[in-house]
Amino acid sequence: MRDPVIGIDLGTTNSAVATVEGGQPRLIPSRAGGRLTPSVVGLTPRTAERVVGVPAQTLAEEHPDCVVWATKRFIGRRFTPELLQSARAVVPYPLMGGTTGDVRVKMAGRTVPVTQVAAMILGELKLDAEAYFGREVSQCVITVPANFDDGQRQATREAAAIAGLDVLRLINEPTAAALAYGLSRGFEGHALVFDLGGGTFDVTVLEVTDGVYEVKATGGDPALGGEDFDLRIVDWLLAQVEEPFREQVHRDVTSMHKLKVAAEQAKRELSEYEETLISLGGLGDHSQPTRKFTGLETALTRSFFEQLCEALSKRCLAVCESVMRDARMEPSRVDAVLLVGGMTRVPFIRRLVSDFFGKAASTEVNPDEAVALGAAIHSDELTSQAGAALLLDVVGNSLGVGVLGGKVRRLIARNRSVPVVAKELFHPGSHNQKEARIPIYQGESDLQDENRKLGELVLRNLQAGSRADTPLEVTFELSNEGILAVRAVDLQTGLSEQVRVEARPHLPAPEADRLVKEQAAYSQKQAQVDARKSEDKFRKLLERGEKLARLLQHSAEENPGEQNETAAANVRSLLDTGRVALESQDAARCAQVARELSHLLAGRQA
């Protein structure tokens, strides 16, 4: 039996895990029974016990200072004053810098690396998959936004390693969504993926032909997502709080969390109705011993919500226009538009898409599930080597070398196909220079200050002489996963240096080792709890199966026929297999029988 492989969508708002069974991708339910896991993590106030997903959302109602969410926006980033300032407008919890400059969050009085938060979510998805299969699961494909840089991708890999996962490949979220869409419908032509998630916005144009998925252009806004639309409602609600209380509410974590939850609920309701009522109480300063609170009663219409978000809508359109220019295509040439991300359920977003491209977007794929399903398809492709699909992706951000005058000379342009190797000759900045520093930048500007510096390669022991007589060949090599290697060679002497560019600081090795051990201990303890629950659940499932077997047997006796007799025999055989597996403590076999029996029972009820 081949080891199970999974596809993971590690999202800003929700995360999901999927697999391929019988040639079809399917979502793996959480152990709590849901299809999606909220990307929310908390630590309980007294015991610092971790909670992930819905339990963390519940904890936030009473202890919002013990919970963090939307941390994907900060993974793999370097802690800077600019990042701190921008974060304050998006999330209420404090951000802090680690010893190596990594980003950390504070919850329940503890400082936690953002990478560890991601690992906690990934670990929970891993446990869901292991409960589903009844065996250990380690191999996976994880999706990332198309505009994630090398640092963010490597931080995602580091989080997966802490969670005990072996990442076969990272693939871009829009490409994964198109993969699910294409294989499920046999689509060929130009497809555009409009991916508006909780924290990021990506647009990708692909050409699908005979199982080849060739990305033509990709672009996005890394600071635009559902969270920003929610904040428009939060700001509007805050403006309606009575003046004596407004500043208190703005400073109070509990009150602001109430506004955030109300905003999310209002946004969802406005996708179904033209108007929603918002009623809130307990707004004020919860830290004061003498508490005085106020409330808020208001109504929000769909049309006014659209006005509040007009500037955000324009940013969405600007990205679409930019990507179509890069693809050298008119919007009308797009054959199908695939919506991805929960925000694409909002009516005015769908209207915006249909107006721009001149056609209604596809609604045949669940926008919350498409990315995970595509990741599962690709993970199955990689392990089975079936060769049904070939992914040809592109560079999400231009890459270049800093030169004299504060400029950047571009070696790899955005939207160039990957993998790619680019070479160019440079010379030292002055005569008799004994070492050359080669700064590496990412971004679309010609100016260094307007781009992001990824790192620096230093070539030492140059032969002193005229700069014109010291040619330096710089080579950029970018992998399928957007991982950059840079090499510099002094062509006169053959002296060379090479570096794998790291755009972020790693966690300190001792801390990373400690987190791996903590996660392993948590997973082992939780797996034992899950095993007991699974056994109890399986026994009850066998009881339901027994009732179905008697019903089918009775039906076969009243209406003799090969079909009825076969159906009864199949269920009886499945039950016998299940009992043997239960007695021998074969968890994997029990899980397989449970999946088959659940499918039969669900079909019978339908």
XYZ file of N, CA and C in Angstrom, residues 47-268:
666
model
N -2.943 27.597 31.485
C -2.087 26.435 31.220
C -1.258 26.580 29.952
N -1.524 27.624 29.159
C -0.829 27.834 27.873
C -0.994 26.636 26.945
N -2.133 25.955 27.069
C -2.420 24.833 26.180
C -2.825 25.385 24.813
N -2.284 24.799 23.767
C -2.590 25.321 22.429
C -3.976 24.905 21.961
N -4.619 25.795 21.234
C -5.886 25.497 20.576
C -5.792 26.050 19.165
N -6.336 25.311 18.209
C -6.239 25.685 16.804
C -7.609 25.561 16.154
N -7.935 26.514 15.288
C -9.182 26.431 14.536
C -10.369 26.964 15.306
N -11.474 26.218 15.257
C -12.716 26.651 15.909
C -12.541 26.833 17.421
N -11.840 25.924 18.131
C -11.623 26.163 19.567
C -10.885 27.471 19.843
N -9.973 27.853 18.959
C -9.261 29.124 19.137
C -10.203 30.301 18.916
N -11.108 30.182 17.955
C -12.105 31.230 17.742
C -12.991 31.388 18.972
N -13.352 30.264 19.591
C -14.167 30.303 20.801
C -13.398 30.962 21.947
N -12.113 30.628 22.078
C -11.276 31.231 23.116
C -11.201 32.749 22.939
N -11.173 33.205 21.696
C -11.040 34.637 21.408
C -12.230 35.439 21.916
N -13.377 34.800 22.066
C -14.569 35.515 22.534
C -14.381 36.022 23.959
N -13.690 35.253 24.796
C -13.464 35.641 26.188
C -12.059 36.198 26.425
N -11.093 35.695 25.638
C -9.695 36.089 25.851
C -9.039 36.443 24.516
N -9.420 37.552 23.920
C -8.843 37.905 22.610
C -7.337 38.132 22.641
N -6.794 38.444 23.822
C -5.346 38.647 23.921
C -4.578 37.328 23.934
N -5.307 36.217 23.901
C -4.669 34.896 23.906
C -4.687 34.249 22.521
N -5.150 34.983 21.513
C -5.385 34.398 20.191
C -4.779 35.281 19.100
N -4.254 34.642 18.042
C -3.744 35.378 16.872
C -4.328 34.766 15.608
N -4.419 35.574 14.579
C -4.936 35.123 13.284
C -4.275 35.960 12.188
N -4.499 35.547 10.930
C -3.948 36.254 9.762
C -2.427 36.420 9.854
N -1.746 35.492 10.516
C -0.286 35.600 10.671
C 0.452 35.274 9.371
N -0.241 34.713 8.396
C 0.400 34.418 7.112
C 0.961 35.687 6.471
N 0.371 36.827 6.801
C 0.856 38.087 6.246
C 2.274 38.416 6.711
N 2.706 37.796 7.783
C 4.008 38.150 8.366
C 5.047 37.039 8.267
N 4.657 35.877 7.752
C 5.592 34.757 7.719
C 6.732 35.051 6.740
N 7.949 34.751 7.177
C 9.107 34.940 6.321
C 9.523 36.382 6.125
N 8.892 37.302 6.852
C 9.241 38.715 6.736
C 10.280 39.080 7.799
N 11.004 40.141 7.534
C 11.947 40.651 8.513
C 11.256 41.722 9.347
N 11.445 41.688 10.666
C 10.795 42.661 11.540
C 11.438 44.035 11.345
N 10.609 44.998 10.936
C 11.069 46.370 10.720
C 10.033 47.333 11.277
N 10.416 48.576 11.536
C 9.432 49.574 11.987
C 8.295 49.754 10.974
N 8.636 49.647 9.692
C 7.605 49.805 8.657
C 6.589 48.660 8.722
N 7.079 47.438 8.927
C 6.177 46.298 9.047
C 5.292 46.448 10.279
N 5.887 46.887 11.385
C 5.124 47.071 12.619
C 4.014 48.094 12.425
N 4.326 49.181 11.734
C 3.344 50.237 11.517
C 2.184 49.735 10.652
N 2.502 49.014 9.584
C 1.446 48.506 8.697
C 0.610 47.439 9.391
N 1.229 46.648 10.282
C 0.504 45.584 10.979
C -0.532 46.145 11.942
N -0.235 47.297 12.540
C -1.164 47.886 13.509
C -2.503 48.237 12.882
N -2.497 48.463 11.570
C -3.748 48.805 10.894
C -4.549 47.558 10.532
N -3.949 46.379 10.710
C -4.596 45.147 10.262
C -4.980 44.228 11.418
N -4.085 44.080 12.408
C -4.339 43.146 13.506
C -4.133 43.852 14.850
N -4.875 43.433 15.890
C -4.753 44.098 17.194
C -3.652 43.547 18.077
N -3.157 42.342 17.771
C -2.161 41.746 18.658
C -0.771 42.327 18.375
N 0.105 42.354 19.385
C 1.434 42.954 19.231
C 2.359 42.085 18.370
N 3.186 42.741 17.556
C 4.269 42.086 16.829
C 5.589 42.473 17.463
N 6.525 41.537 17.497
C 7.831 41.784 18.093
C 8.910 41.160 17.213
N 10.137 41.597 17.391
C 11.249 41.046 16.634
C 11.981 39.985 17.425
N 12.383 38.905 16.759
C 13.164 37.861 17.395
C 14.640 38.219 17.412
N 15.446 37.365 17.984
C 16.875 37.646 18.121
C 17.581 37.728 16.777
N 17.016 37.086 15.756
C 17.631 37.130 14.429
C 16.858 38.025 13.468
N 15.919 38.810 14.010
C 15.166 39.724 13.163
C 13.901 39.137 12.582
N 13.521 37.913 12.998
C 12.286 37.317 12.509
C 11.088 37.947 13.225
N 9.893 37.727 12.690
C 8.674 38.315 13.249
C 8.042 37.349 14.243
N 7.624 37.906 15.389
C 6.959 37.115 16.422
C 5.689 37.819 16.867
N 4.766 37.036 17.414
C 3.510 37.590 17.918
C 3.412 37.308 19.406
N 2.623 38.120 20.077
C 2.437 37.933 21.511
C 1.012 37.487 21.781
N 0.870 36.375 22.504
C -0.449 35.890 22.908
C -0.326 35.204 24.255
N -1.313 35.459 25.090
C -1.335 34.906 26.452
C -0.050 35.220 27.208
N 0.536 36.385 26.935
C 1.741 36.802 27.618
C 3.007 36.141 27.125
N 2.906 35.319 26.085
C 4.069 34.620 25.562
C 4.405 35.138 24.158
N 5.683 35.128 23.830
C 6.135 35.553 22.509
C 6.395 34.314 21.663
N 5.708 34.237 20.514
C 5.741 33.035 19.678
C 6.167 33.414 18.259
N 7.149 32.731 17.673
C 7.525 32.999 16.291
C 6.357 32.733 15.340
N 6.208 33.578 14.336
C 5.148 33.384 13.346
C 5.299 32.020 12.668
N 6.545 31.597 12.481
C 6.797 30.284 11.882
C 6.190 29.175 12.728
N 6.266 29.315 14.057
C 5.685 28.303 14.928
C 4.164 28.311 14.841
N 3.567 29.494 14.701
C 2.112 29.574 14.540
C 1.687 28.784 13.304
N 2.417 28.994 12.188
C 2.114 28.245 10.965
C 2.299 26.748 11.180
N 3.334 26.384 11.938
C 3.584 24.967 12.218
C 2.448 24.351 13.028
N 1.872 25.122 13.952
C 0.745 24.624 14.740
C -0.457 24.314 13.849
N -0.713 25.199 12.874
C -1.829 24.970 11.945
C -1.543 23.760 11.068
N -0.321 23.700 10.526
C 0.054 22.563 9.687
C 0.015 21.266 10.478
N 0.439 21.328 11.734
C 0.404 20.139 12.579
C -1.009 19.636 12.795
N -1.938 20.574 12.929
C -3.341 20.180 13.115
C -3.887 19.517 11.853
N -3.540 20.046 10.688
C -3.967 19.440 9.424
C -3.344 18.057 9.250
N -2.108 17.904 9.677
C -1.438 16.601 9.623
C -2.174 15.585 10.495
N -2.575 16.002 11.697
C -3.332 15.108 12.573
C -4.684 14.743 11.966
N -5.325 15.700 11.288
C -6.591 15.406 10.610
C -6.395 14.318 9.556
N -5.317 14.449 8.781
C -5.035 13.470 7.732
C -4.711 12.103 8.331
N -3.969 12.091 9.439
C -3.596 10.821 10.057
C -4.808 10.125 10.672
N -5.745 10.909 11.211
C -6.979 10.319 11.727
C -7.812 9.749 10.571
N -7.765 10.424 9.436
C -8.532 9.991 8.258
C -7.978 8.689 7.691
N -6.638 8.580 7.622
C -6.003 7.395 7.038
C -5.685 6.312 8.065
N -5.673 6.687 9.364
C -5.336 5.714 10.382
C -3.870 5.335 10.384
N -3.018 6.201 9.848
C -1.586 5.931 9.779
C -0.840 7.241 9.663
N 0.470 7.181 9.803
C 1.268 8.392 9.747
C 1.256 8.981 8.338
N 1.201 10.305 8.284
C 1.250 11.027 7.015
C 2.365 12.063 7.111
N 3.245 12.087 6.124
C 4.336 13.055 6.173
C 4.532 13.792 4.848
N 4.303 13.145 3.722
C 4.570 13.764 2.424
C 3.427 14.680 2.004
N 3.791 15.863 1.506
C 2.744 16.815 1.142
C 3.237 17.808 0.095
N 2.287 18.467 -0.527
C 2.514 19.655 -1.345
C 1.792 20.795 -0.639
N 2.457 21.921 -0.479
C 1.847 23.080 0.175
C 1.784 24.229 -0.824
N 0.681 24.944 -0.814
C 0.515 26.074 -1.721
C 0.922 27.376 -1.039
N 1.397 28.314 -1.855
C 1.767 29.650 -1.369
C 1.265 30.678 -2.379
N 1.055 31.921 -1.957
C 0.678 32.966 -2.909
C 1.737 33.107 -4.003
N 1.289 33.476 -5.208
C 2.221 33.588 -6.336
C 3.300 34.627 -6.083
N 2.975 35.669 -5.293
C 3.965 36.722 -5.070
C 4.806 36.502 -3.810
N 4.736 35.329 -3.209
C 5.627 35.010 -2.092
C 7.062 34.979 -2.605
N 7.970 35.622 -1.856
C 9.376 35.599 -2.250
C 10.070 34.389 -1.619
N 11.364 34.297 -1.894
C 12.123 33.142 -1.416
C 12.071 33.015 0.100
N 12.158 34.143 0.815
C 12.129 34.097 2.273
C 10.822 33.555 2.803
N 9.711 33.984 2.206
C 8.401 33.514 2.656
C 8.204 32.036 2.330
N 8.733 31.613 1.182
C 8.626 30.196 0.814
C 9.467 29.323 1.747
N 10.672 29.808 2.067
C 11.515 29.027 2.952
C 10.959 28.981 4.378
N 10.318 30.061 4.804
C 9.686 30.058 6.128
C 8.539 29.056 6.167
N 7.812 28.930 5.057
C 6.734 27.942 4.967
C 7.300 26.534 5.071
N 8.434 26.310 4.402
C 9.086 24.995 4.498
C 9.563 24.727 5.932
N 10.087 25.763 6.587
C 10.570 25.600 7.956
C 9.412 25.256 8.888
N 8.266 25.912 8.688
C 7.087 25.609 9.496
C 6.649 24.167 9.278
N 6.707 23.712 8.022
C 6.333 22.331 7.719
C 7.278 21.345 8.391
N 8.580 21.661 8.399
C 9.558 20.780 9.048
C 9.289 20.675 10.544
N 8.934 21.809 11.169
C 8.600 21.786 12.599
C 7.383 20.901 12.833
N 6.435 20.938 11.889
C 5.209 20.147 12.018
C 5.408 18.680 11.669
N 6.620 18.307 11.232
C 6.876 16.913 10.892
C 6.446 16.534 9.493
N 6.386 17.510 8.599
C 5.961 17.268 7.222
C 7.144 17.356 6.266
N 7.134 16.485 5.269
C 8.139 16.481 4.207
C 7.498 17.126 2.978
N 7.951 18.327 2.635
C 7.349 19.067 1.527
C 7.951 18.599 0.204
N 7.125 17.943 -0.609
C 7.584 17.501 -1.922
C 7.804 18.693 -2.847
N 6.905 19.675 -2.716
C 7.032 20.871 -3.539
C 6.099 21.945 -3.005
N 6.510 23.200 -3.173
C 5.622 24.333 -2.967
C 5.117 24.755 -4.345
N 3.820 24.968 -4.483
C 3.299 25.477 -5.753
C 2.432 26.699 -5.484
N 2.324 27.545 -6.473
C 1.549 28.770 -6.330
C 0.061 28.463 -6.243
N -0.627 29.190 -5.392
C -2.054 28.946 -5.161
C -2.890 29.035 -6.436
N -2.705 30.068 -7.274
C -3.526 30.121 -8.491
C -3.277 28.937 -9.424
N -2.029 28.487 -9.498
C -1.721 27.338 -10.346
C -2.409 26.085 -9.808
N -2.419 25.926 -8.495
C -3.094 24.778 -7.884
C -4.586 24.812 -8.187
N -5.186 25.987 -8.079
C -6.616 26.111 -8.349
C -6.933 25.751 -9.796
N -6.104 26.229 -10.720
C -6.313 25.916 -12.130
C -6.151 24.428 -12.386
N -5.244 23.800 -11.662
C -5.026 22.364 -11.795
C -6.292 21.605 -11.417
N -6.901 21.982 -10.299
C -8.147 21.334 -9.876
C -9.253 21.582 -10.903
N -9.345 22.783 -11.375
C -10.376 23.167 -12.330
C -10.202 22.424 -13.650
N -8.982 22.382 -14.158
C -8.742 21.759 -15.454
C -8.977 20.267 -15.448
N -8.476 19.585 -14.433
C -8.617 18.136 -14.413
C -10.055 17.709 -14.142
N -10.800 18.536 -13.427
C -12.170 18.141 -13.094
C -13.133 18.381 -14.261
N -12.755 19.309 -15.188
C -13.680 19.626 -16.275
C -13.094 19.369 -17.660
N -11.861 18.883 -17.739
C -11.250 18.658 -19.036
C -11.090 19.942 -19.830
N -10.843 21.033 -19.133
C -10.779 22.356 -19.771
C -9.502 22.533 -20.582
N -9.617 23.201 -21.740
C -8.452 23.620 -22.515
C -8.681 25.038 -22.999
N -7.630 25.843 -22.984
C -7.745 27.233 -23.407
C -7.051 28.143 -22.414
N -7.424 29.423 -22.432
C -6.855 30.388 -21.503
C -7.767 30.526 -20.284
N -7.213 30.267 -19.122
C -7.968 30.400 -17.872
C -7.320 31.476 -17.018
N -8.147 32.248 -16.364
C -7.645 33.258 -15.434
C -8.120 32.908 -14.030
N -7.176 32.865 -13.100
C -7.498 32.579 -11.702
C -7.509 33.897 -10.937
N -8.664 34.239 -10.393
C -8.858 35.451 -9.594
C -8.915 34.999 -8.143
N -7.795 35.147 -7.444
C -7.644 34.571 -6.103
C -7.602 35.687 -5.059
N -8.744 35.953 -4.454
C -8.849 36.978 -3.419
C -9.126 36.278 -2.094
N -8.044 36.029 -1.349
C -8.162 35.318 -0.086
C -8.273 36.260 1.091
N -7.931 35.743 2.260
C -8.055 36.542 3.467
C -7.009 37.634 3.586
N -5.796 37.367 3.053
C -4.719 38.336 3.239
C -3.979 38.746 1.995
N -4.144 38.001 0.899
C -3.417 38.315 -0.326
C -4.341 38.227 -1.530
N -3.937 38.905 -2.605
C -4.697 38.885 -3.847
C -3.753 38.533 -4.985
N -4.089 37.493 -5.741
C -3.289 37.055 -6.880
C -4.177 36.910 -8.110
N -3.637 37.259 -9.253
C -4.295 37.018 -10.531
C -3.289 36.319 -11.431
N -3.698 35.200 -12.027
C -2.806 34.430 -12.881
C -3.526 34.016 -14.153
N -2.847 34.174 -15.286
C -3.368 33.712 -16.574
C -2.579 32.473 -16.977
N -3.296 31.407 -17.295
C -2.653 30.173 -17.724
C -3.233 29.725 -19.059
N -2.389 29.055 -19.835
C -2.864 28.378 -21.035
C -2.808 26.885 -20.769
N -3.946 26.221 -20.893
C -4.049 24.790 -20.614
C -4.222 24.049 -21.929
N -3.275 23.175 -22.245
C -3.312 22.423 -23.494
C -2.755 21.033 -23.264
N -3.561 20.019 -23.516
C -3.121 18.619 -23.414
C -2.416 18.323 -22.093
N -2.967 18.793 -20.992
C -2.397 18.513 -19.679
C -1.214 19.373 -19.305
N -0.843 20.340 -20.163
C 0.238 21.262 -19.852
C -0.358 22.571 -19.352
N 0.041 22.977 -18.153
C -0.453 24.210 -17.539
C 0.667 25.242 -17.601
N 0.593 26.120 -18.579
C 1.649 27.111 -18.771
C 1.177 28.475 -18.290
N 1.835 28.982 -17.257
C 1.483 30.304 -16.743
C 1.999 31.362 -17.716
N 1.119 32.229 -18.161
C 1.485 33.305 -19.073
C 1.881 34.569 -18.324
N 1.198 34.837 -17.239
C 1.525 36.019 -16.427
C 0.864 35.888 -15.066
N 1.497 36.469 -14.082
C 0.931 36.474 -12.741
C 1.255 37.798 -12.062
N 0.402 38.214 -11.175
C 0.609 39.455 -10.442
C -0.308 39.484 -9.244
N -0.129 40.487 -8.403
C -0.991 40.529 -7.233
C -0.685 41.679 -6.315
N -1.398 41.679 -5.221
C -1.225 42.682 -4.172
C -1.081 41.917 -2.860
N 0.125 41.872 -2.279
C 0.338 41.074 -1.069
C -0.306 41.656 0.181
N -0.852 42.868 0.072
C -1.467 43.501 1.241
C -2.944 43.793 0.983
N -3.602 42.914 0.231
C -5.022 43.089 -0.068
C -5.733 41.749 0.080
N -6.743 41.717 0.932
C -7.498 40.486 1.124
C -8.772 40.745 1.913
N -9.453 39.679 2.259
C -10.713 39.796 2.971
C -10.599 40.565 4.270
N -9.439 40.454 4.926
C -9.231 41.185 6.174
C -9.365 42.688 5.956
N -8.923 43.186 4.807
C -8.986 44.620 4.527
C -10.432 45.078 4.306
N -11.244 44.223 3.683
C -12.652 44.539 3.502
C -13.369 44.552 4.851
N -12.994 43.603 5.730
C -13.570 43.589 7.078
C -13.243 44.883 7.827
N -12.005 45.356 7.660
C -11.580 46.550 8.391
C -12.337 47.799 7.953
N -12.795 47.819 6.706
C -13.617 48.956 6.267
C -14.902 49.025 7.080
N -15.475 47.846 7.365
C -16.695 47.801 8.178
C -16.370 48.140 9.629
N -15.240 47.627 10.122
C -14.830 47.910 11.508
C -14.669 49.408 11.718
N -14.002 50.078 10.799
C -13.791 51.527 10.923
C -15.123 52.274 10.909
N -16.031 51.809 10.064
C -17.358 52.447 9.984
C -18.124 52.250 11.291
N -18.051 51.041 11.855
C -18.729 50.775 13.129
C -18.121 51.607 14.253
N -16.797 51.685 14.270
C -16.115 52.445 15.316
C -16.525 53.914 15.273
N -16.721 54.447 14.093
C -17.112 55.856 13.949
C -18.501 56.117 14.517
N -19.308 55.054 14.680
C -20.663 55.217 15.203
C -20.745 55.035 16.719
N -19.660 54.627 17.335
C -19.641 54.504 18.801
C -19.709 55.905 19.416
N -20.446 56.015 20.492
C -20.598 57.314 21.146
C -19.242 57.933 21.476
N -19.111 59.215 21.292
C -17.841 59.932 21.426
C -17.109 59.652 22.741
N -17.764 59.678 23.911
C -17.011 59.450 25.165
C -16.358 58.067 25.223
N -16.912 57.085 24.457
C -16.418 55.710 24.524
C -15.516 55.339 23.342
N -15.509 56.144 22.295
C -14.872 55.719 21.043
C -13.386 55.408 21.220
N -12.669 56.281 21.878
C -11.236 56.062 22.049
C -10.965 54.847 22.938
N -11.812 54.652 23.970
C -11.667 53.475 24.838
C -11.849 52.192 24.029
N -12.881 52.189 23.190
C -13.159 51.011 22.359
C -11.989 50.747 21.414
N -11.450 51.809 20.843
C -10.350 51.664 19.887
C -9.106 51.061 20.539
N -8.880 51.376 21.810
C -7.710 50.856 22.526
C -7.950 49.468 23.116
N -9.202 49.073 23.262
C -9.552 47.853 23.986
C -9.581 46.643 23.039
N -8.764 45.625 23.354
C -8.647 44.448 22.480
C -9.971 43.695 22.397
N -10.656 43.530 23.551
C -11.911 42.780 23.568
C -12.971 43.481 22.722
N -13.081 44.786 22.877
C -14.089 45.533 22.114
C -13.801 45.495 20.613
N -12.532 45.662 20.243
C -12.178 45.638 18.830
C -12.407 44.247 18.231
N -12.225 43.206 19.052
C -12.510 41.856 18.563
C -14.004 41.700 18.303
N -14.834 42.268 19.170
C -16.282 42.222 18.951
C -16.645 42.886 17.617
N -16.026 44.041 17.350
C -16.299 44.742 16.090
C -15.835 43.905 14.895
N -14.691 43.256 15.038
C -14.148 42.438 13.937
C -15.076 41.265 13.637
N -15.533 40.570 14.665
C -16.437 39.433 14.473
C -17.744 39.900 13.829
N -18.261 41.043 14.293
C -19.501 41.583 13.737
C -19.321 41.958 12.272
N -18.151 42.508 11.937
C -17.872 42.899 10.553
C -17.839 41.675 9.636
N -17.171 40.621 10.081
C -17.106 39.392 9.281
C -18.497 38.813 9.058
N -19.309 38.792 10.122
C -20.653 38.258 10.020
C -21.502 39.098 9.081
N -21.360 40.411 9.179
C -22.127 41.308 8.305
C -21.754 41.097 6.847
N -20.463 40.957 6.580
C -20.003 40.740 5.202
C -20.608 39.463 4.626
N -20.625 38.400 5.418
C -21.195 37.142 4.942
C -22.695 37.284 4.672
